[in-house]
Amino acid sequence: MKQNSKTKIIGKKVILVPYKKIHVEKYHRWMQNEELLELTASEPLTLEQEYEMQISWLEDEDKCTFIVLDKSILDHTGDEIASMIGDVNLYLNNDGCDKEAEIEVMIADIKHRSMGKGKESLLFMLRYDRRKYIFSRN
């Protein structure tokens, strides 16, 4: 979604950044994992298809996605790709009702699960959704 294309949300454990071209290769590697495909109800894509999906997410007004970065890794290394641990998404999927949405969070990197990072990401997305997304649509 273009509306969040320059947004960065900083928390205690995570930083949420827009899904950009630089994230696609690592994201694509995650999505080759059979368990993640099953848990996210996703189909495997080619790398080219993944780049196309990144562009479509940027342009689709009914979807909003952020890449979840581990704040401590980013603070220590300054490397956004190395600090990627997952994503959080919002979908408006009820035609005619801008006040209902589906939200999901994926912590792809197993060693970062069960540490509150998914929860913090989800809470930030809910807050962002309410303030910046659903209620600002006409």
XYZ file of N, CA and C in Angstrom:
414
model
N 0.835 -1.166 0.000
C 0.000 0.000 0.000
C 0.885 1.237 0.000
N 0.571 2.135 -0.876
C 1.372 3.352 -1.001
C 1.345 4.199 0.266
N 0.242 4.114 1.000
C 0.085 4.935 2.197
C 1.151 4.633 3.248
N 1.640 3.403 3.323
C 2.648 3.072 4.330
C 4.053 2.973 3.728
N 4.242 3.419 2.498
C 5.510 3.221 1.794
C 6.694 3.955 2.408
N 6.439 4.916 3.270
C 7.526 5.648 3.916
C 7.406 5.587 5.442
N 6.607 4.660 5.944
C 6.340 4.558 7.368
C 7.312 3.583 8.031
N 7.830 3.971 9.183
C 8.649 3.086 10.011
C 8.064 3.148 11.415
N 7.778 1.995 11.995
C 7.206 1.928 13.336
C 8.243 1.259 14.238
N 8.650 1.963 15.277
C 9.719 1.481 16.145
C 9.155 1.094 17.505
N 9.412 -0.136 17.890
C 8.979 -0.633 19.189
C 10.158 -0.994 20.060
N 9.873 -1.704 21.154
C 10.934 -2.140 22.059
C 11.682 -3.343 21.502
N 10.945 -4.240 20.816
C 11.540 -5.466 20.306
C 11.659 -5.507 18.794
N 10.764 -4.809 18.117
C 10.712 -4.879 16.654
C 10.632 -3.494 16.035
N 10.974 -3.462 14.770
C 10.767 -2.287 13.932
C 10.011 -2.773 12.703
N 8.936 -2.106 12.358
C 8.160 -2.443 11.174
C 8.521 -1.473 10.066
N 8.857 -2.031 8.901
C 9.194 -1.213 7.736
C 8.385 -1.717 6.543
N 8.122 -0.859 5.561
C 7.395 -1.299 4.369
C 8.157 -2.410 3.639
N 7.418 -3.295 3.007
C 7.989 -4.381 2.206
C 8.528 -3.773 0.913
N 9.859 -3.754 0.785
C 10.512 -3.139 -0.366
C 11.235 -4.201 -1.195
N 11.679 -3.767 -2.345
C 12.402 -4.651 -3.266
C 13.602 -5.316 -2.589
N 14.293 -4.593 -1.716
C 15.478 -5.156 -1.061
C 15.154 -6.340 -0.153
N 13.897 -6.488 0.263
C 13.490 -7.567 1.163
C 13.093 -8.845 0.427
N 12.847 -8.753 -0.866
C 12.211 -9.840 -1.607
C 13.016 -11.135 -1.585
N 14.311 -11.084 -1.791
C 15.088 -12.329 -1.868
C 15.033 -13.112 -0.558
N 15.183 -12.453 0.574
C 15.112 -13.166 1.857
C 13.701 -13.676 2.101
N 12.718 -12.845 1.807
C 11.327 -13.272 1.962
C 11.060 -14.502 1.100
N 11.555 -14.482 -0.118
C 11.373 -15.612 -1.038
C 12.005 -16.882 -0.460
N 13.175 -16.767 0.124
C 13.819 -17.939 0.748
C 12.944 -18.492 1.860
N 12.371 -17.610 2.677
C 11.463 -18.076 3.728
C 10.315 -18.884 3.131
N 9.765 -18.372 2.047
C 8.560 -18.965 1.481
C 8.841 -20.207 0.636
N 10.049 -20.712 0.687
C 10.355 -22.008 0.101
C 10.204 -23.102 1.155
N 10.015 -22.719 2.399
C 9.877 -23.643 3.512
C 8.456 -24.215 3.535
N 8.357 -25.537 3.459
C 7.037 -26.197 3.398
C 6.164 -25.864 4.608
N 6.766 -25.818 5.798
C 5.990 -25.515 6.998
C 5.398 -24.108 6.930
N 6.213 -23.122 6.523
C 5.700 -21.757 6.416
C 4.621 -21.647 5.353
N 4.804 -22.348 4.243
C 3.769 -22.333 3.202
C 2.453 -22.863 3.752
N 2.526 -23.952 4.505
C 1.308 -24.538 5.073
C 0.692 -23.617 6.122
N 1.520 -23.096 7.020
C 1.005 -22.244 8.098
C 0.405 -20.945 7.585
N 0.897 -20.448 6.461
C 0.384 -19.193 5.901
C -0.611 -19.416 4.767
N -0.930 -20.675 4.489
C -1.847 -21.022 3.390
C -1.392 -20.365 2.089
N -0.086 -20.452 1.819
C 0.505 -19.831 0.636
C 0.943 -20.874 -0.371
N 1.092 -20.426 -1.587
C 1.612 -21.261 -2.663
C 3.041 -20.824 -2.958
N 3.909 -21.753 -3.314
C 5.275 -21.355 -3.658
C 5.287 -20.505 -4.931
N 6.124 -19.484 -4.928
C 6.256 -18.596 -6.078
C 7.700 -18.627 -6.556
N 7.894 -18.290 -7.821
C 9.248 -18.092 -8.321
C 9.745 -16.760 -7.785
N 11.035 -16.527 -7.869
C 11.578 -15.252 -7.422
C 10.980 -14.101 -8.236
N 10.820 -14.311 -9.523
C 10.210 -13.280 -10.373
C 8.782 -12.975 -9.916
N 8.008 -14.008 -9.599
C 6.647 -13.809 -9.113
C 6.644 -13.069 -7.772
N 7.635 -13.367 -6.938
C 7.731 -12.698 -5.634
C 7.989 -11.203 -5.809
N 8.838 -10.847 -6.774
C 9.068 -9.418 -7.068
C 7.773 -8.769 -7.563
N 7.012 -9.469 -8.380
C 5.731 -8.947 -8.862
C 4.748 -8.761 -7.708
N 4.755 -9.715 -6.761
C 3.866 -9.606 -5.599
C 4.239 -8.399 -4.739
N 5.530 -8.155 -4.571
C 5.965 -7.003 -3.782
C 5.425 -5.710 -4.388
N 5.481 -5.598 -5.689
C 4.950 -4.412 -6.365
C 3.437 -4.328 -6.183
N 2.748 -5.457 -6.320
C 1.287 -5.437 -6.177
C 0.878 -5.060 -4.753
N 1.647 -5.508 -3.744
C 1.347 -5.123 -2.363
C 1.515 -3.623 -2.178
N 2.497 -3.058 -2.818
C 2.730 -1.624 -2.711
C 1.574 -0.828 -3.321
N 0.997 -1.333 -4.387
C -0.024 -0.587 -5.126
C -1.455 -0.900 -4.709
N -1.685 -2.004 -4.009
C -3.035 -2.433 -3.645
C -3.532 -1.648 -2.436
N -4.629 -0.940 -2.599
C -5.199 -0.133 -1.512
C -5.933 -0.967 -0.472
N -6.140 -2.255 -0.723
C -6.835 -3.120 0.227
C -5.893 -4.018 1.015
N -4.575 -3.804 0.870
C -3.590 -4.604 1.592
C -2.521 -3.674 2.148
N -2.048 -4.030 3.318
C -0.966 -3.268 3.936
C -0.018 -4.281 4.561
N 1.248 -4.172 4.256
C 2.215 -5.105 4.818
C 3.453 -4.376 5.306
N 4.004 -4.892 6.378
C 5.274 -4.429 6.908
C 6.175 -5.637 7.104
N 7.457 -5.452 6.892
C 8.455 -6.444 7.252
C 8.798 -6.207 8.720
N 8.904 -7.290 9.471
C 9.242 -7.212 10.885
C 10.754 -7.379 11.025
N 11.393 -6.390 11.628
C 12.827 -6.428 11.885
C 13.046 -6.606 13.382
N 14.040 -7.393 13.739
C 14.440 -7.504 15.133
C 15.229 -6.246 15.487
N 14.720 -5.484 16.443
C 15.323 -4.191 16.784
C 16.747 -4.338 17.297
N 17.000 -5.338 18.131
C 18.348 -5.474 18.701
C 19.372 -5.824 17.622
N 18.986 -6.652 16.658
C 19.909 -6.987 15.567
C 20.168 -5.756 14.710
N 19.108 -5.027 14.375
C 19.279 -3.827 13.546
C 20.131 -2.782 14.264
N 19.866 -2.589 15.561
C 20.652 -1.619 16.322
C 22.123 -2.018 16.372
N 22.384 -3.316 16.461
C 23.765 -3.812 16.583
C 24.506 -3.825 15.248
N 23.819 -4.248 14.177
C 24.500 -4.441 12.891
C 24.229 -3.345 11.881
N 23.078 -2.691 11.992
C 22.675 -1.716 10.980
C 22.236 -2.373 9.683
N 22.111 -3.684 9.678
C 21.791 -4.458 8.486
C 20.313 -4.856 8.496
N 19.521 -4.180 7.668
C 18.086 -4.423 7.640
C 17.751 -5.851 7.202
N 18.479 -6.366 6.231
C 18.193 -7.722 5.744
C 18.512 -8.755 6.825
N 19.646 -8.613 7.493
C 20.022 -9.554 8.558
C 19.040 -9.514 9.720
N 18.373 -8.388 9.913
C 17.451 -8.250 11.038
C 16.011 -8.646 10.692
N 15.744 -9.033 9.455
C 14.397 -9.469 9.062
C 14.030 -10.764 9.785
N 12.844 -10.763 10.433
C 12.386 -11.983 11.102
C 10.982 -12.402 10.679
N 10.259 -11.558 9.956
C 8.910 -11.927 9.548
C 8.181 -10.777 8.881
N 6.853 -10.905 8.862
C 6.018 -9.836 8.314
C 4.683 -9.791 9.035
N 3.999 -8.667 8.866
C 2.662 -8.483 9.415
C 1.830 -7.823 8.323
N 0.610 -8.328 8.145
C -0.230 -7.904 7.021
C -1.646 -7.581 7.475
N -2.250 -6.674 6.742
C -3.645 -6.307 6.951
C -4.346 -6.378 5.606
N -5.509 -7.015 5.584
C -6.285 -7.134 4.355
C -7.691 -6.611 4.598
N -8.127 -5.688 3.756
C -9.543 -5.330 3.719
C -10.179 -6.314 2.758
N -11.018 -7.187 3.266
C -11.571 -8.222 2.399
C -13.081 -8.316 2.453
N -13.729 -7.287 2.950
C -15.183 -7.264 2.998
C -15.648 -6.090 2.136
N -15.962 -6.379 0.890
C -16.390 -5.323 -0.029
C -17.509 -4.492 0.577
N -17.332 -3.200 0.500
C -18.365 -2.292 0.975
C -18.254 -1.944 2.448
N -17.346 -2.598 3.182
C -17.198 -2.293 4.605
C -15.734 -2.026 4.907
N -15.389 -0.757 5.049
C -14.008 -0.359 5.309
C -13.625 -0.483 6.777
N -14.523 -0.957 7.620
C -14.236 -1.052 9.046
C -13.945 -2.488 9.479
N -13.827 -3.419 8.539
C -13.505 -4.805 8.852
C -12.264 -5.210 8.076
N -11.383 -5.945 8.737
C -10.147 -6.360 8.094
C -9.673 -7.675 8.689
N -8.787 -8.324 7.965
C -8.104 -9.521 8.435
C -6.653 -9.126 8.673
N -6.084 -9.625 9.741
C -4.704 -9.293 10.057
C -3.954 -10.581 10.354
N -2.695 -10.618 9.953
C -1.881 -11.808 10.241
C -0.449 -11.385 10.502
N 0.225 -12.196 11.281
C 1.640 -11.969 11.557
C 2.368 -13.295 11.347
N 3.547 -13.213 10.755
C 4.380 -14.398 10.555
C 5.775 -14.076 11.080
N 6.205 -14.829 12.064
C 7.604 -14.770 12.487
C 8.260 -15.976 11.827
N 8.919 -15.728 10.710
C 9.477 -16.799 9.880
C 10.708 -17.425 10.512
N 11.487 -16.621 11.204
C 12.721 -17.097 11.816
C 12.375 -17.750 13.158
N 12.490 -19.069 13.212
C 12.049 -19.852 14.371
C 12.666 -19.365 15.680
N 13.927 -18.966 15.661
C 14.586 -18.572 16.919
C 14.024 -17.276 17.495
N 13.172 -16.578 16.749
C 12.568 -15.345 17.235
C 11.109 -15.531 17.654
N 10.629 -16.761 17.615
C 9.247 -17.035 18.027
C 9.156 -17.145 19.545
N 7.952 -16.936 20.056
C 7.653 -17.048 21.492
C 8.475 -16.082 22.338
N 8.756 -14.925 21.784
C 9.520 -13.906 22.508
C 8.759 -12.578 22.576
N 7.507 -12.576 22.133
C 6.692 -11.366 22.166
C 6.852 -10.461 20.954
N 7.675 -10.869 19.997
C 7.920 -10.023 18.826
C 6.725 -10.037 17.873
N 6.093 -11.183 17.720
C 4.882 -11.260 16.907
C 3.750 -10.464 17.537
N 3.620 -10.591 18.851
C 2.578 -9.853 19.567
C 2.776 -8.347 19.422
N 4.015 -7.880 19.614
C 4.272 -6.446 19.468
C 3.971 -5.988 18.041
N 4.353 -6.797 17.052
C 4.080 -6.464 15.647
C 2.589 -6.365 15.388
N 1.847 -7.329 15.903
C 0.399 -7.346 15.725
C -0.254 -6.126 16.377
N 0.168 -5.796 17.589
C -0.412 -4.633 18.275
C -0.107 -3.332 17.542
N 1.118 -3.209 17.006
C 1.437 -2.023 16.221
C 0.585 -1.949 14.966
N 0.371 -3.079 14.308
C -0.438 -3.079 13.084
C -1.885 -2.715 13.399
N -2.413 -3.212 14.498
C -3.780 -2.847 14.886
C -3.887 -1.347 15.143
N -2.909 -0.792 15.817
C -2.906 0.643 16.092
C -2.751 1.431 14.790
N -1.841 1.000 13.929
C -1.643 1.667 12.637
C -2.908 1.589 11.800
N -3.503 0.416 11.796
C -4.743 0.186 11.060
C -5.807 1.185 11.488
N -6.012 1.275 12.755
C -7.087 2.121 13.258
C -6.817 3.592 12.966
N -5.602 4.027 13.137
C -5.297 5.451 12.991
C -5.039 5.875 11.553
N -4.370 5.040 10.782
C -3.872 5.467 9.478
C -4.588 4.849 8.291
N -5.282 3.756 8.509
C -5.717 3.000 7.346
C -7.229 2.966 7.205
N -7.872 2.165 7.988
C -9.310 1.959 7.787
C -10.092 3.263 7.957
N -9.850 4.001 9.018
C -10.664 5.182 9.276
C -10.295 6.363 8.388
N -9.189 6.276 7.660
C -8.826 7.371 6.773
C -9.344 7.157 5.351
N -9.891 5.979 5.094
C -10.400 5.695 3.743
C -11.755 6.349 3.557
N -12.041 6.749 2.339
C -13.340 7.361 2.022
C -14.253 6.355 1.376
